[in-house]
């Protein structure tokens, strides 16, 4: 901020009051020096903050008293947590005097780091500012300079999308690879049993756990299938009715209302499924003499279907409206009724687009988390019966990662392997769907 | 020349004065000769009047061409004849249009059989995204005119033959209709229309998207079709009107200015506006 | 002509099939209407079930009891100060008050039941009152205190005696209090003033709302500038090419990546790699930033696209640099569209739950967060947490929290609609 004025003043001084001499207008010199001092400092600050904790922690851990020498990585992690909690004045499990010393050291290092951080950032800011104002001369092209930097920032922002994707792939892949070091890929992909209950101590019974993804995947597919059975007919028929039949006023009311369904947070649907739909289905099952699980796939699937209706209907609406009017006219001119035109001309013409839309909806159903976490089960049953409880990929990710676990157990790593599976499947579906939809659009342009 | 004000204010000699609104020529035919009769037809798009009091007959087995500058209402009028304007919400049609003495705007009359009797071919070829065979078979199938595969085969073959397309496509009836050339597509659309065996075929500038060779083929086809069908054709090209039609109607600003034998209209137009148009002074 | 004959049969065939086709047409149309109505019905059922469940949570039952701040609470020879007040036995005071109110209760078991009638937060309220006003010592004070959730449910009629855990005797005491006009229901301010709690009657959503607020601030502060910057680059500066295609494909795909995957990213990168604290609004904001960026970029690009090229040409024609053209002319015109898109993105972020579970926002947190690094929870996660609790009183509160969340979303969406309407320009 102050360097803005610095640069501004400097430029004013060297121009000697005759602003016409300057290459650019006065504020640009200010911007230029502000950017020069602000940007590098900001970058350093961010980097520093990202790595500070890691570095300080490793410093503290390297000072561990010899008593802890034999500790495993996991135990060290717990220890570190204790130290951190202690230094922040929170309660810890079991107070030990050594820990107090370590936590003091931690606090002290933190303080030093903070001071150093401020000093370094300030220094860099000043250096940058001074450097920039040194550079300011009458002929300096401040505007071009500033614009170049701004453009750089714009480019940086737009590449964030790429970095996010890379970040997702790397973080998921990295942990998944560590998982596959413990559990072979083949066992993971083709195993028919999923019970990730690894014990905390190695000597406990059943410590190995089973990590076969097949029942989890079939559960996901079953629920998604039920959801599509609800969403596709209702969504598609709604779209057809609203775009081909409905009077204008009805359309203008019903369409936004349908979209409200899309705006409802998924956690609300989850609550609805668990509170209303699941008990309802179970009661209905009891009257019919059926044995329905409290967490049946049907309840989760139905509610997920409701959630996806507006998604299917708005995509179908787009696609149906993209069918040229000439096609409709052609059918009407032959004496086709509206429904004949829709079923035999518009729908076949719109089919690729609709398929693309449905694929996108499937990918959304597979990735949906909260509804299934709240309404579907935890146990992985290999079944196609919608009345039984099944589990899904997302449910397993949540249950494996929520709660305090050390990060390195097969259990938590399994969540990342599941995450990788989820990412790959949904990505493939999305790419395919977007490709189909684009091809479809091009056909009618 | 698209708005009323322009014409009435700007160009006096082309403005229609009150005494001129009477249609010149012979718009009406003897009852036994006419297939469709229109009396005092008005069409409104919302507030805007698109057709202003038109009375016109279309004779049996004749080709009637409708010409006029763009925006003159000729396409709108054509679309009234099989109620295609129904699909446009804001469009309102007043007046009397009869097909074989039956009011086509009768509340009780259904548009479906009407359109089976009055077919239409559009400006841009619009084959369905189906095979050539299914394009032709579509109409007969929905109307229940064919019961068996052999029936359908026969209808498809005769229609394609009548449209002069059979020789070109008989080996690839299963190929998509959209894969044909523009001219072939348009003949496919004509074949599709005649497969239902309508009484009247409406054509809305059927050749405007086609090259001259394809146009010539279509014109030839129209001439042949006259033996069996009544055809009303809207066209931009006066040469085309002269080549294919027996009678010509000249539209201007939503009004019907002059109707007459085609050769008379093009050689000795009675109305100043018609003369100006066909001699190329505007349009 | 044979054709004449033909046409007659055609007309007959058409007429014959007409009734059947008409019926089919009707059926199809009805099916469409039924689909729309089904969808709308589901929306209605959803909303009605939530509102009807949640409404009772907005009122709360309070009991009026006369508390005697007995001097004996203060050990002899001590002065009244913060420390001595902390040492006082307010639990005993509450019990004593209840015993005196209902002297007929004698048995140990019954006494225990009696103590359960008032919220177990009562002693702390008494303590805080004494802290505020030292003169209370020695006085008798009538105070409205919160009833226990079971009493509350009975009184509000959301539970019948049959399915309540309230005993016959407890019910009798309640009726006695009612007869003395010592019971009332009032608007549940506690719900908006407190953080989470194990006791339904003391739990509130203030902590979650503050958490959500912090998260949204972080998300907006990061995603809006970056999203707009990215959109400007892609729309105004980028030359078509490999890099550009790559970015575009990435953005489109990111918009469809399941949200939970972003949570995994946050867990692996921010928490495990960078060592940021768990449960912090800052981390949640960072994760949601990545999630909402595609939405904002797509909306902002659409807004930029809708600015007519003539404006760009006019600016360039005046000798403005491309950067000046964008920032002085195009951006202000596209701003309403960008804001609308961002508000919708924020609404999405506000309702998002799954990725936040991954970064540990699921902890039970009583305190109201004060900053970006305090452990916090957010509204949807609070809903998730409460939905898991079996107690009926929490179910009401879950639904009530949902109503609050939906109210926020409605306001945001209306704001977006209003913005769009206000600045809608026809070029």
Tab-separated table of N, CA and C in Angstrom, chain B residues 63 161-164 217-229 231:
chain	number	residue	atom	x	y	z
B	63	UNK	N	-51.724	-25.811	-60.306
B	63	UNK	CA	-50.637	-25.305	-59.487
B	63	UNK	C	-50.849	-23.817	-59.355
B	161	UNK	N	-40.942	-43.391	-56.370
B	161	UNK	CA	-40.974	-43.348	-57.833
B	161	UNK	C	-41.643	-42.078	-58.316
B	162	UNK	N	-42.781	-41.740	-57.654
B	162	UNK	CA	-43.485	-40.538	-58.072
B	162	UNK	C	-42.642	-39.297	-57.809
B	163	UNK	N	-41.819	-39.343	-56.790
B	163	UNK	CA	-40.966	-38.196	-56.509
B	163	UNK	C	-39.675	-38.243	-57.312
B	164	UNK	N	-39.544	-39.288	-58.156
B	164	UNK	CA	-38.376	-39.369	-59.014
B	164	UNK	C	-37.093	-39.658	-58.263
B	217	UNK	N	-35.141	-30.227	-61.287
B	217	UNK	CA	-35.762	-31.537	-61.056
B	217	UNK	C	-37.057	-31.402	-60.272
B	218	UNK	N	-37.006	-30.544	-59.260
B	218	UNK	CA	-38.199	-30.369	-58.420
B	218	UNK	C	-39.327	-29.756	-59.259
B	219	UNK	N	-38.963	-28.774	-60.081
B	219	UNK	CA	-39.997	-28.121	-60.887
B	219	UNK	C	-40.659	-29.113	-61.836
B	220	UNK	N	-39.829	-29.957	-62.417
B	220	UNK	CA	-40.332	-31.006	-63.298
B	220	UNK	C	-41.317	-31.894	-62.535
B	221	UNK	N	-40.895	-32.212	-61.301
B	221	UNK	CA	-41.697	-33.075	-60.453
B	221	UNK	C	-43.046	-32.417	-60.136
B	222	UNK	N	-43.019	-31.132	-59.846
B	222	UNK	CA	-44.256	-30.423	-59.513
B	222	UNK	C	-45.225	-30.514	-60.683
B	223	UNK	N	-44.677	-30.344	-61.855
B	223	UNK	CA	-45.510	-30.382	-63.051
B	223	UNK	C	-46.190	-31.742	-63.207
B	224	UNK	N	-45.423	-32.807	-62.912
B	224	UNK	CA	-46.009	-34.150	-63.010
B	224	UNK	C	-47.068	-34.372	-61.941
B	225	UNK	N	-46.764	-33.869	-60.748
B	225	UNK	CA	-47.659	-34.133	-59.626
B	225	UNK	C	-49.023	-33.472	-59.803
B	226	UNK	N	-49.069	-32.452	-60.650
B	226	UNK	CA	-50.296	-31.708	-60.852
B	226	UNK	C	-51.436	-32.613	-61.296
B	227	UNK	N	-51.096	-33.688	-61.991
B	227	UNK	CA	-52.143	-34.577	-62.478
B	227	UNK	C	-52.948	-35.187	-61.338
B	228	UNK	N	-52.278	-35.409	-60.221
B	228	UNK	CA	-52.986	-36.075	-59.146
B	228	UNK	C	-53.318	-35.170	-57.974
B	229	UNK	N	-52.535	-34.126	-57.816
B	229	UNK	CA	-52.691	-33.309	-56.621
B	229	UNK	C	-52.967	-31.857	-56.982
B	231	UNK	N	-51.763	-28.205	-56.006
B	231	UNK	CA	-50.530	-27.722	-55.393
B	231	UNK	C	-50.572	-26.208	-55.243
